[in-house]
CSV table of C-alpha atoms in Angstrom, one decimal:
chain,number,residue,atom,x,y,z
O,17,UNK,CA,-71.8,1.3,-3.4
O,18,UNK,CA,-75.8,2.1,-2.7
O,19,UNK,CA,-78.5,-1.2,-2.9
O,20,UNK,CA,-81.1,-0.6,-4.9
O,21,UNK,CA,-83.4,1.3,-2.1
O,22,UNK,CA,-80.4,3.5,-2.1
O,23,UNK,CA,-78.7,2.7,1.5
O,24,UNK,CA,-75.1,1.6,1.2
O,25,UNK,CA,-74.7,-2.2,1.3
O,26,UNK,CA,-73.3,-2.9,5.2
O,27,UNK,CA,-70.5,-5.8,5.5
O,28,UNK,CA,-70.6,-8.0,6.8
O,29,UNK,CA,-72.6,-8.3,10.5
O,30,UNK,CA,-74.6,-5.4,9.6
O,31,UNK,CA,-71.2,-2.7,10.1
O,32,UNK,CA,-70.9,-0.7,6.5
O,33,UNK,CA,-67.6,-0.7,5.7
O,34,UNK,CA,-64.8,1.7,6.1
O,35,UNK,CA,-63.0,3.5,3.6
O,36,UNK,CA,-59.5,2.2,5.3
O,37,UNK,CA,-60.4,-0.4,4.3
O,38,UNK,CA,-62.4,-0.2,0.6
O,39,UNK,CA,-58.9,2.0,-0.6
O,40,UNK,CA,-57.3,-0.8,0.6
O,41,UNK,CA,-59.2,-3.3,-1.1
O,42,UNK,CA,-59.1,-0.6,-4.5
O,43,UNK,CA,-54.7,-0.5,-4.0
O,44,UNK,CA,-55.1,-4.4,-3.5
O,45,UNK,CA,-56.7,-4.8,-6.6
O,46,UNK,CA,-55.0,-2.6,-8.8
O,47,UNK,CA,-51.7,-3.9,-7.8
O,48,UNK,CA,-53.0,-7.8,-9.0
O,49,UNK,CA,-54.0,-6.3,-12.0
O,50,UNK,CA,-50.1,-4.7,-12.2
O,51,UNK,CA,-48.3,-7.6,-11.0
O,52,UNK,CA,-50.7,-9.7,-13.4
O,53,UNK,CA,-49.9,-7.7,-17.0
O,54,UNK,CA,-46.4,-7.8,-15.6
O,55,UNK,CA,-46.7,-11.9,-16.4
O,56,UNK,CA,-47.9,-11.3,-19.7
O,57,UNK,CA,-44.9,-10.5,-22.4
O,58,UNK,CA,-46.2,-8.0,-24.3
O,59,UNK,CA,-43.4,-8.5,-28.1
O,60,UNK,CA,-42.8,-11.6,-29.3
O,61,UNK,CA,-39.5,-12.7,-28.4
O,62,UNK,CA,-40.3,-13.1,-24.6
O,63,UNK,CA,-43.6,-14.8,-26.4
O,64,UNK,CA,-41.5,-17.7,-27.9
O,65,UNK,CA,-38.8,-17.8,-25.3
O,66,UNK,CA,-39.8,-19.3,-21.8
O,67,UNK,CA,-39.1,-17.5,-18.4
O,68,UNK,CA,-36.0,-19.7,-17.9
O,69,UNK,CA,-33.8,-18.9,-20.7
O,70,UNK,CA,-34.0,-14.7,-20.6
O,71,UNK,CA,-33.5,-15.0,-17.0
O,72,UNK,CA,-30.2,-17.2,-18.2
O,73,UNK,CA,-29.9,-14.5,-21.2
O,74,UNK,CA,-30.1,-11.3,-18.7
O,75,UNK,CA,-27.6,-13.1,-16.1
O,76,UNK,CA,-24.6,-12.2,-18.6
O,77,UNK,CA,-24.9,-8.4,-18.3
O,78,UNK,CA,-23.0,-5.4,-16.9
O,79,UNK,CA,-25.8,-3.6,-14.8
O,80,UNK,CA,-25.6,-0.8,-16.9
O,81,UNK,CA,-27.8,-3.6,-19.2
O,82,UNK,CA,-29.8,-4.6,-17.0
O,83,UNK,CA,-30.9,-1.2,-16.4
O,84,UNK,CA,-31.4,-0.5,-19.8
O,85,UNK,CA,-33.5,-4.0,-20.1
O,86,UNK,CA,-35.7,-2.8,-17.3
O,87,UNK,CA,-37.1,0.3,-19.2
O,88,UNK,CA,-38.2,-1.9,-22.3
O,89,UNK,CA,-41.0,-3.2,-21.0
O,90,UNK,CA,-43.3,-4.1,-17.7
O,91,UNK,CA,-42.4,-8.2,-18.4
O,92,UNK,CA,-39.0,-6.9,-19.0
O,93,UNK,CA,-38.5,-4.8,-16.1
O,94,UNK,CA,-39.9,-7.4,-13.9
O,95,UNK,CA,-36.7,-10.1,-15.5
O,96,UNK,CA,-34.5,-7.2,-15.7
O,97,UNK,CA,-34.3,-6.8,-11.9
O,98,UNK,CA,-34.7,-10.9,-11.1
O,99,UNK,CA,-32.4,-11.5,-8.0
O,100,UNK,CA,-30.3,-13.7,-9.9
O,101,UNK,CA,-29.1,-11.2,-12.8
O,102,UNK,CA,-27.8,-9.4,-9.8
O,103,UNK,CA,-25.0,-12.4,-7.9
O,104,UNK,CA,-21.8,-9.8,-9.3
O,105,UNK,CA,-22.5,-6.3,-9.9
O,106,UNK,CA,-19.7,-3.8,-10.1
O,107,UNK,CA,-20.3,-0.5,-9.6
O,108,UNK,CA,-16.8,1.6,-9.2
O,109,UNK,CA,-18.3,3.5,-12.6
O,110,UNK,CA,-20.6,5.2,-10.6
O,111,UNK,CA,-19.3,5.5,-7.5
O,112,UNK,CA,-19.6,9.1,-7.5
O,113,UNK,CA,-22.8,9.2,-7.9
O,114,UNK,CA,-24.1,5.6,-5.6
O,115,UNK,CA,-25.8,7.0,-1.8
O,116,UNK,CA,-25.9,4.8,1.4
O,117,UNK,CA,-29.9,3.9,0.2
O,118,UNK,CA,-28.7,1.7,-2.8
O,119,UNK,CA,-26.5,-0.1,-2.0
O,120,UNK,CA,-29.6,-1.2,0.6
O,121,UNK,CA,-32.2,-1.5,-2.5
O,122,UNK,CA,-30.0,-3.4,-4.3
O,123,UNK,CA,-29.0,-5.3,-0.6
O,124,UNK,CA,-32.6,-6.9,0.0
O,125,UNK,CA,-33.5,-8.0,-3.7
O,126,UNK,CA,-30.7,-9.0,-4.2
O,127,UNK,CA,-30.9,-11.4,-1.3
O,128,UNK,CA,-28.6,-14.5,-0.7
O,129,UNK,CA,-28.2,-14.2,-5.0
O,130,UNK,CA,-26.2,-11.8,-4.9
O,131,UNK,CA,-21.9,-13.7,-4.8
O,132,UNK,CA,-20.1,-10.6,-5.7
O,133,UNK,CA,-20.1,-6.5,-4.9
O,134,UNK,CA,-17.6,-4.0,-5.9
O,135,UNK,CA,-17.6,-0.2,-4.3
O,136,UNK,CA,-14.0,0.6,-5.0
O,137,UNK,CA,-13.7,4.3,-4.1
O,138,UNK,CA,-17.9,4.1,-3.7
O,139,UNK,CA,-17.3,6.8,-0.2
O,140,UNK,CA,-20.5,8.2,0.4
O,141,UNK,CA,-20.9,4.4,1.1
O,142,UNK,CA,-21.2,4.4,5.0
O,143,UNK,CA,-20.9,1.9,7.6
O,144,UNK,CA,-25.5,0.9,7.6
O,145,UNK,CA,-25.7,0.7,4.6
O,146,UNK,CA,-22.9,-2.4,4.9
O,147,UNK,CA,-24.6,-4.0,8.0
O,148,UNK,CA,-28.1,-3.9,5.5
O,149,UNK,CA,-25.7,-5.8,3.0
O,150,UNK,CA,-24.9,-8.8,5.4
O,151,UNK,CA,-28.5,-9.2,6.7
O,152,UNK,CA,-29.6,-9.7,3.8
O,153,UNK,CA,-27.5,-11.6,2.0
O,154,UNK,CA,-25.4,-14.6,3.5
O,155,UNK,CA,-23.6,-16.0,0.7
O,156,UNK,CA,-21.6,-12.9,-0.2
O,157,UNK,CA,-18.3,-14.2,-1.2
O,158,UNK,CA,-15.9,-11.5,-2.7
O,159,UNK,CA,-16.7,-7.9,-1.3
O,160,UNK,CA,-13.8,-4.7,-2.4
O,161,UNK,CA,-14.2,-1.5,-0.1
O,162,UNK,CA,-11.7,0.0,-1.4
O,163,UNK,CA,-10.7,3.1,-1.2
O,164,UNK,CA,-14.7,3.5,1.2
O,165,UNK,CA,-13.5,6.4,3.1
O,166,UNK,CA,-16.2,6.2,5.7
O,167,UNK,CA,-15.8,2.4,6.6
O,168,UNK,CA,-15.4,1.3,9.7
O,169,UNK,CA,-15.3,-1.3,12.0
O,170,UNK,CA,-18.5,-0.9,12.5
O,171,UNK,CA,-19.6,-2.6,9.4
O,172,UNK,CA,-17.7,-5.3,9.5
O,173,UNK,CA,-18.9,-6.6,12.6
O,174,UNK,CA,-22.2,-7.6,10.9
O,175,UNK,CA,-20.6,-9.0,8.5
O,176,UNK,CA,-18.6,-11.3,10.2
O,177,UNK,CA,-22.1,-12.6,12.2
O,178,UNK,CA,-24.0,-13.5,8.6
O,179,UNK,CA,-21.7,-13.9,5.6
O,180,UNK,CA,-19.9,-17.1,6.9
O,181,UNK,CA,-19.3,-17.5,2.9
O,182,UNK,CA,-16.8,-14.6,2.9
O,183,UNK,CA,-13.3,-16.0,1.0
O,184,UNK,CA,-12.4,-11.9,0.0
O,185,UNK,CA,-12.8,-9.1,1.0
O,186,UNK,CA,-10.8,-5.7,0.3
O,187,UNK,CA,-10.5,-3.1,3.0
O,188,UNK,CA,-7.2,-0.7,0.8
O,189,UNK,CA,-7.3,2.5,2.4
O,190,UNK,CA,-10.3,2.3,4.8
O,191,UNK,CA,-8.6,4.9,7.1
O,192,UNK,CA,-11.0,3.7,10.1
O,193,UNK,CA,-10.1,-0.5,9.9
O,194,UNK,CA,-8.4,-1.4,12.8
O,195,UNK,CA,-7.5,-4.0,14.3
O,196,UNK,CA,-10.6,-5.7,15.6
O,197,UNK,CA,-12.0,-5.9,12.4
O,198,UNK,CA,-9.6,-8.0,11.8
O,199,UNK,CA,-10.6,-10.2,15.1
O,200,UNK,CA,-14.3,-10.2,14.2
O,201,UNK,CA,-13.3,-12.1,10.2
O,202,UNK,CA,-11.5,-14.4,12.1
O,203,UNK,CA,-14.1,-15.4,14.7
O,204,UNK,CA,-17.0,-15.3,11.9
O,205,UNK,CA,-15.4,-15.9,8.6
O,206,UNK,CA,-12.7,-19.1,8.2
O,207,UNK,CA,-13.8,-19.3,4.6
O,208,UNK,CA,-10.6,-16.3,3.8
O,209,UNK,CA,-8.7,-16.8,1.9
O,210,UNK,CA,-8.1,-13.1,0.4
O,211,UNK,CA,-7.5,-10.3,2.5
O,212,UNK,CA,-6.3,-6.7,1.6
O,213,UNK,CA,-5.8,-4.0,4.0
O,214,UNK,CA,-3.0,-1.5,2.3
O,215,UNK,CA,-3.1,1.3,4.2
O,216,UNK,CA,-5.2,0.9,7.2
O,217,UNK,CA,-2.8,2.3,9.4
O,218,UNK,CA,-4.9,1.6,12.2
O,219,UNK,CA,-4.0,-2.3,12.0
O,220,UNK,CA,-0.8,-3.7,13.9
O,221,UNK,CA,0.6,-6.4,14.6
O,222,UNK,CA,-1.8,-7.7,17.1
O,223,UNK,CA,-4.6,-7.8,14.2
O,224,UNK,CA,-2.6,-9.5,11.7
O,225,UNK,CA,-2.2,-12.8,14.3
O,226,UNK,CA,-6.1,-13.0,15.3
O,227,UNK,CA,-6.5,-13.2,11.9
O,228,UNK,CA,-3.2,-15.5,11.2
O,229,UNK,CA,-5.0,-18.1,13.1
O,230,UNK,CA,-8.5,-17.5,12.9
O,231,UNK,CA,-8.9,-17.9,8.8
O,232,UNK,CA,-5.7,-20.6,8.4
O,233,UNK,CA,-6.4,-20.6,4.8
O,234,UNK,CA,-6.1,-16.9,3.7
O,235,UNK,CA,-3.9,-17.2,0.2
O,236,UNK,CA,-3.4,-14.2,-0.8
O,237,UNK,CA,-2.3,-11.1,2.1
O,238,UNK,CA,-1.4,-7.5,1.6
O,239,UNK,CA,-0.7,-4.9,4.0
O,240,UNK,CA,0.6,-2.3,2.0
O,241,UNK,CA,1.9,0.7,4.1
O,242,UNK,CA,0.9,-0.4,7.4
O,243,UNK,CA,4.1,0.2,9.4
O,244,UNK,CA,2.4,-1.6,12.1
O,245,UNK,CA,3.2,-4.6,10.7
O,246,UNK,CA,6.3,-6.0,11.7
O,247,UNK,CA,8.2,-9.1,12.6
O,248,UNK,CA,5.9,-10.7,15.4
O,249,UNK,CA,2.6,-10.1,12.5
O,250,UNK,CA,4.4,-11.4,9.9
O,251,UNK,CA,6.0,-15.5,11.9
O,252,UNK,CA,2.6,-14.9,12.4
O,253,UNK,CA,1.2,-15.5,9.3
O,254,UNK,CA,4.1,-18.0,8.0
O,255,UNK,CA,3.5,-20.3,11.3
O,256,UNK,CA,-0.8,-20.7,10.4
O,257,UNK,CA,-1.3,-20.5,7.0
O,258,UNK,CA,1.8,-21.7,5.2
O,259,UNK,CA,-1.0,-21.9,2.0
O,260,UNK,CA,-0.5,-18.2,1.7
O,261,UNK,CA,0.7,-17.6,-2.6
O,262,UNK,CA,0.7,-14.0,-2.6
O,263,UNK,CA,2.4,-11.4,0.3
O,264,UNK,CA,2.4,-8.5,-0.1
O,265,UNK,CA,4.5,-6.3,2.1
O,266,UNK,CA,5.2,-3.1,0.6
O,267,UNK,CA,6.7,-0.3,3.2
O,268,UNK,CA,6.3,-2.6,6.0
O,269,UNK,CA,10.1,-1.3,7.0
O,270,UNK,CA,10.4,-2.2,10.7
O,271,UNK,CA,10.9,-6.2,8.7
O,272,UNK,CA,13.8,-8.7,9.0
O,273,UNK,CA,15.5,-11.1,7.3
O,274,UNK,CA,13.2,-13.6,10.5
O,275,UNK,CA,10.8,-13.1,9.1
O,276,UNK,CA,10.6,-13.3,5.8
O,277,UNK,CA,13.5,-16.5,6.5
O,278,UNK,CA,10.1,-18.0,8.2
O,279,UNK,CA,8.0,-16.9,4.9
O,280,UNK,CA,10.6,-18.7,3.3
O,281,UNK,CA,10.6,-22.0,5.0
O,282,UNK,CA,6.9,-22.3,5.7
O,283,UNK,CA,5.1,-20.7,2.9
O,284,UNK,CA,6.9,-23.3,0.2
O,285,UNK,CA,4.3,-22.6,-2.9
O,286,UNK,CA,4.8,-18.6,-2.3
O,287,UNK,CA,4.4,-17.9,-6.3
O,288,UNK,CA,4.4,-13.3,-5.9
O,289,UNK,CA,6.4,-11.4,-2.8
O,290,UNK,CA,6.9,-7.9,-2.4
O,291,UNK,CA,8.8,-6.1,-0.2
O,292,UNK,CA,10.1,-3.1,-1.9
O,293,UNK,CA,11.1,-0.5,0.6
O,294,UNK,CA,11.8,-2.6,3.2
O,295,UNK,CA,15.2,-1.5,4.1
O,296,UNK,CA,16.2,-4.0,6.6
O,297,UNK,CA,16.6,-6.7,5.0
O,298,UNK,CA,19.4,-8.3,3.8
O,299,UNK,CA,20.6,-11.3,0.7
O,300,UNK,CA,19.7,-13.5,3.4
O,301,UNK,CA,16.2,-13.1,3.0
O,302,UNK,CA,17.0,-13.8,-0.4
O,303,UNK,CA,18.9,-17.7,-0.1
O,304,UNK,CA,16.1,-18.1,2.7
O,305,UNK,CA,13.5,-17.2,-0.7
O,306,UNK,CA,16.6,-19.6,-2.9
O,307,UNK,CA,16.0,-22.7,-0.8
O,308,UNK,CA,12.4,-23.1,0.0
O,309,UNK,CA,10.7,-21.3,-2.9
O,310,UNK,CA,11.9,-22.4,-6.0
O,311,UNK,CA,7.6,-21.7,-8.1
O,312,UNK,CA,8.2,-18.1,-7.0
O,313,UNK,CA,7.9,-16.0,-10.6
O,314,UNK,CA,7.0,-12.3,-9.1
O,315,UNK,CA,10.1,-10.3,-7.1
O,316,UNK,CA,9.6,-6.7,-5.9
O,317,UNK,CA,12.5,-5.5,-4.0
O,318,UNK,CA,13.0,-2.2,-5.1
O,319,UNK,CA,14.4,0.2,-2.3
O,320,UNK,CA,15.8,-2.2,-0.9
O,321,UNK,CA,19.2,-1.1,-0.5
O,322,UNK,CA,20.9,-4.1,0.7
O,323,UNK,CA,20.4,-6.7,-1.6
O,324,UNK,CA,24.1,-7.3,-3.8
O,325,UNK,CA,25.1,-9.7,-6.5
O,326,UNK,CA,25.3,-12.5,-3.7
O,327,UNK,CA,22.1,-13.2,-3.1
O,328,UNK,CA,20.3,-12.4,-7.1
O,329,UNK,CA,23.2,-15.0,-7.9
O,330,UNK,CA,21.9,-18.1,-5.7
O,331,UNK,CA,18.4,-16.7,-6.5
O,332,UNK,CA,18.3,-16.9,-10.4
O,333,UNK,CA,20.0,-20.6,-10.3
O,334,UNK,CA,17.1,-21.6,-8.1
O,335,UNK,CA,13.9,-19.6,-8.7
O,336,UNK,CA,13.9,-20.9,-13.0
O,337,UNK,CA,10.2,-19.3,-13.3
O,338,UNK,CA,10.9,-16.0,-12.7
O,339,UNK,CA,8.8,-13.6,-14.5
O,340,UNK,CA,8.4,-9.8,-12.8
O,341,UNK,CA,11.3,-8.8,-10.7
O,342,UNK,CA,11.3,-4.7,-9.8
O,343,UNK,CA,14.8,-4.0,-8.8
O,344,UNK,CA,15.3,-0.5,-8.2
O,345,UNK,CA,17.7,1.3,-6.3
O,346,UNK,CA,19.0,-2.5,-5.5
O,347,UNK,CA,21.7,-0.4,-5.7
O,348,UNK,CA,24.9,-3.0,-5.4
O,349,UNK,CA,24.3,-4.8,-8.3
O,350,UNK,CA,26.0,-5.1,-11.0
O,351,UNK,CA,26.2,-7.5,-14.4
O,352,UNK,CA,26.6,-10.8,-12.4
O,353,UNK,CA,23.3,-10.4,-12.3
O,354,UNK,CA,21.9,-9.7,-15.2
O,355,UNK,CA,24.5,-12.6,-16.4
O,356,UNK,CA,22.8,-15.4,-13.6
O,357,UNK,CA,19.3,-14.2,-14.3
O,358,UNK,CA,20.2,-14.5,-18.5
O,359,UNK,CA,21.4,-17.8,-17.6
O,360,UNK,CA,18.7,-19.3,-15.0
O,361,UNK,CA,15.5,-17.6,-15.8
O,362,UNK,CA,14.4,-18.1,-19.5
O,363,UNK,CA,10.6,-16.7,-18.6
O,364,UNK,CA,11.9,-13.9,-17.7
O,365,UNK,CA,8.9,-10.8,-18.7
O,366,UNK,CA,9.4,-7.4,-17.1
O,367,UNK,CA,12.6,-6.7,-15.9
O,368,UNK,CA,13.3,-3.7,-13.4
O,369,UNK,CA,17.2,-2.0,-13.0
O,370,UNK,CA,15.7,2.0,-13.0
O,371,UNK,CA,18.6,3.5,-10.3
O,372,UNK,CA,20.9,0.3,-10.7
O,373,UNK,CA,23.7,2.8,-11.7
O,374,UNK,CA,26.4,0.0,-11.6
O,375,UNK,CA,25.2,-1.9,-14.3
O,376,UNK,CA,26.5,-1.6,-18.1
O,377,UNK,CA,26.2,-1.9,-21.9
O,378,UNK,CA,28.1,-5.5,-20.4
O,379,UNK,CA,25.7,-6.9,-18.5
O,380,UNK,CA,22.2,-5.8,-20.7
O,381,UNK,CA,24.8,-7.5,-24.1
O,382,UNK,CA,24.7,-11.0,-21.3
O,383,UNK,CA,20.9,-10.7,-21.0
O,384,UNK,CA,20.3,-10.2,-24.8
O,385,UNK,CA,22.1,-13.3,-25.1
O,386,UNK,CA,20.4,-15.2,-22.4
O,387,UNK,CA,17.1,-17.5,-23.9
O,388,UNK,CA,14.6,-15.0,-22.3
O,389,UNK,CA,15.6,-12.0,-23.7
O,390,UNK,CA,13.9,-14.2,-27.3
O,391,UNK,CA,11.5,-15.1,-25.8
O,392,UNK,CA,10.2,-13.5,-23.1
O,393,UNK,CA,11.1,-10.1,-21.8
O,394,UNK,CA,8.5,-7.5,-23.7
O,395,UNK,CA,9.8,-4.9,-20.8
O,396,UNK,CA,13.0,-3.5,-19.4
O,397,UNK,CA,13.3,-0.6,-17.6
O,398,UNK,CA,16.7,1.5,-17.4
O,399,UNK,CA,15.5,4.6,-15.7
O,400,UNK,CA,19.3,6.4,-13.9
O,401,UNK,CA,21.0,3.8,-15.7
O,402,UNK,CA,24.3,6.6,-16.5
O,403,UNK,CA,26.9,4.0,-17.9
O,404,UNK,CA,23.6,2.9,-20.4
O,405,UNK,CA,25.1,3.8,-23.5
O,406,UNK,CA,23.6,2.7,-27.0
O,407,UNK,CA,25.6,0.0,-27.6
O,408,UNK,CA,22.4,-1.4,-25.4
O,409,UNK,CA,20.4,-0.5,-27.9
O,410,UNK,CA,21.9,-2.5,-30.6
O,411,UNK,CA,22.3,-6.0,-28.1
O,412,UNK,CA,18.1,-5.6,-27.4
O,413,UNK,CA,17.6,-5.1,-31.3
O,414,UNK,CA,17.8,-9.0,-30.7
O,415,UNK,CA,14.5,-9.1,-28.0
O,416,UNK,CA,11.8,-9.2,-30.7
O,417,UNK,CA,9.6,-9.4,-28.3
O,418,UNK,CA,10.4,-6.4,-26.5
O,419,UNK,CA,7.3,-4.0,-26.4
O,420,UNK,CA,8.5,-1.0,-24.0
O,421,UNK,CA,11.8,0.3,-22.5
O,422,UNK,CA,11.9,2.9,-20.7
O,423,UNK,CA,14.8,5.5,-20.3
O,424,UNK,CA,14.5,8.2,-18.6
O,425,UNK,CA,17.7,10.5,-18.2
O,426,UNK,CA,19.6,7.8,-19.4
O,427,UNK,CA,21.9,10.4,-20.7
O,428,UNK,CA,23.8,8.3,-23.2
O,429,UNK,CA,21.4,6.9,-25.5
O,430,UNK,CA,21.3,8.9,-28.2
O,431,UNK,CA,17.4,9.9,-30.3
O,432,UNK,CA,19.5,8.0,-33.4
O,433,UNK,CA,19.5,4.7,-31.6
O,434,UNK,CA,16.2,5.1,-30.4
O,435,UNK,CA,15.8,5.6,-34.0
O,436,UNK,CA,17.5,2.2,-34.9
O,437,UNK,CA,15.8,0.2,-32.4
O,438,UNK,CA,11.9,1.2,-33.9
O,439,UNK,CA,13.4,-0.2,-37.3
O,440,UNK,CA,14.0,-3.3,-36.2
O,441,UNK,CA,11.7,-3.5,-33.7
O,442,UNK,CA,7.9,-1.4,-34.8
O,443,UNK,CA,6.3,-1.9,-32.4
O,444,UNK,CA,8.8,-0.9,-29.1
O,445,UNK,CA,7.7,1.9,-26.7
O,446,UNK,CA,10.3,4.0,-25.9
O,447,UNK,CA,10.3,6.0,-23.4
O,448,UNK,CA,13.0,8.5,-23.0
O,449,UNK,CA,14.1,11.9,-21.8
O,450,UNK,CA,16.4,14.9,-23.4
O,451,UNK,CA,17.5,17.0,-21.5
O,452,UNK,CA,18.0,20.6,-23.9
O,453,UNK,CA,21.6,21.3,-24.3
O,454,UNK,CA,22.6,24.3,-21.6
O,455,UNK,CA,24.8,26.2,-23.7
O,456,UNK,CA,28.7,27.5,-23.5
O,457,UNK,CA,28.3,31.0,-20.8
O,458,UNK,CA,29.3,33.3,-22.8
O,459,UNK,CA,32.4,35.4,-23.4
O,460,UNK,CA,31.2,39.2,-24.1
O,461,UNK,CA,28.3,40.5,-22.8
O,462,UNK,CA,26.9,40.1,-18.8
O,463,UNK,CA,26.6,36.5,-17.5
O,464,UNK,CA,22.8,35.4,-18.4
O,465,UNK,CA,20.6,34.9,-15.1
O,466,UNK,CA,19.0,31.5,-15.9
O,467,UNK,CA,20.7,28.6,-17.7
O,468,UNK,CA,18.4,27.1,-20.8
O,469,UNK,CA,16.7,24.2,-18.5
O,470,UNK,CA,15.9,27.6,-15.8
O,471,UNK,CA,14.2,29.3,-19.4
O,472,UNK,CA,12.0,26.3,-20.5
O,473,UNK,CA,10.3,25.5,-17.5
């Protein structure tokens, strides 16, 4: 700028303004003009509706829709990127594209508004991003980090320090997570009600016990595949977290009847239990559940070969609300179990009997004649039940709600029987496999080198 006499104007104190100050002034003016332009609605809808109403409408949109709205105009961009619209973020669909800086930018923009964040499968997200999240999003309540392979104990420490409102965290398949994370959560997240550490192989009974002592509001706990979770860990959950409703101990193969009996005794509100592949368990566990957990609705015991008719008979008599049961490879059970389930469990919707090789058509007849079959039963899995014949499908015709049946390797089931079943239940999905018939050996000429099955393969 120049004065009339050609001299430069002087700033306060008679000093000439520097180029830096002038550039800063110009950039500030430009920023102010841009912000003012963003505040002015530039379309008819935005002019007629108050900003608060528009924000409320945008709050119902998902991430993709919000990003599209942000490209409409400057005004809509300001509305779409308002932190109040980003309380719940699910980035599972973008997992391959999400890098750490994206999460850090989201954390800075959302701040205290963010309550729900799902990063399942975002394998490029590391501990630094979660540290930034914890520092800026103190009100986070639900955090899903499952299959984020780079996440370690370093990420959980700041969550413990800054996110006291955290109620649910999913760390499934985060293989670097150890007992240190569980101890940190027990110290700083007393409101935790759900935690999943499935396939975190470094977790031991020490971490689970520390967690149980500090987070006694836990209702859902899953440690599927954690081989070091033993009786001591499960007993700690029973003692310090009596409100547990969902417990998944799949493949925790060192647990015994002692810990399951304690769970049954202390956790009277237990509704869902998975102890599949816990091969040390016996009928004593089923008897304890039948005496104490009358509201049990889901039981998964696949591979528990020591369970017998005695245990399931007691369960069927006292647990009237059972809806889903997985009895795969419970090789000792017979038609007796099916008879008692038919009489005692009228709400049964899904029943898996795969590899229960003692089940016959008579057991299915009793099941089909029970109250559950006519009203509730929708899925029945009978894979590798060698004694099942076409008569079974005749009995199931009366199961009007049956939607799916599994018949793989049931060699005595014929295609004609399946057609008849579909004739009565046109919407049913039948999954069956018919092995090709091996031709009889030839009497003349050389013996074929391969059978028909091998030739097909």
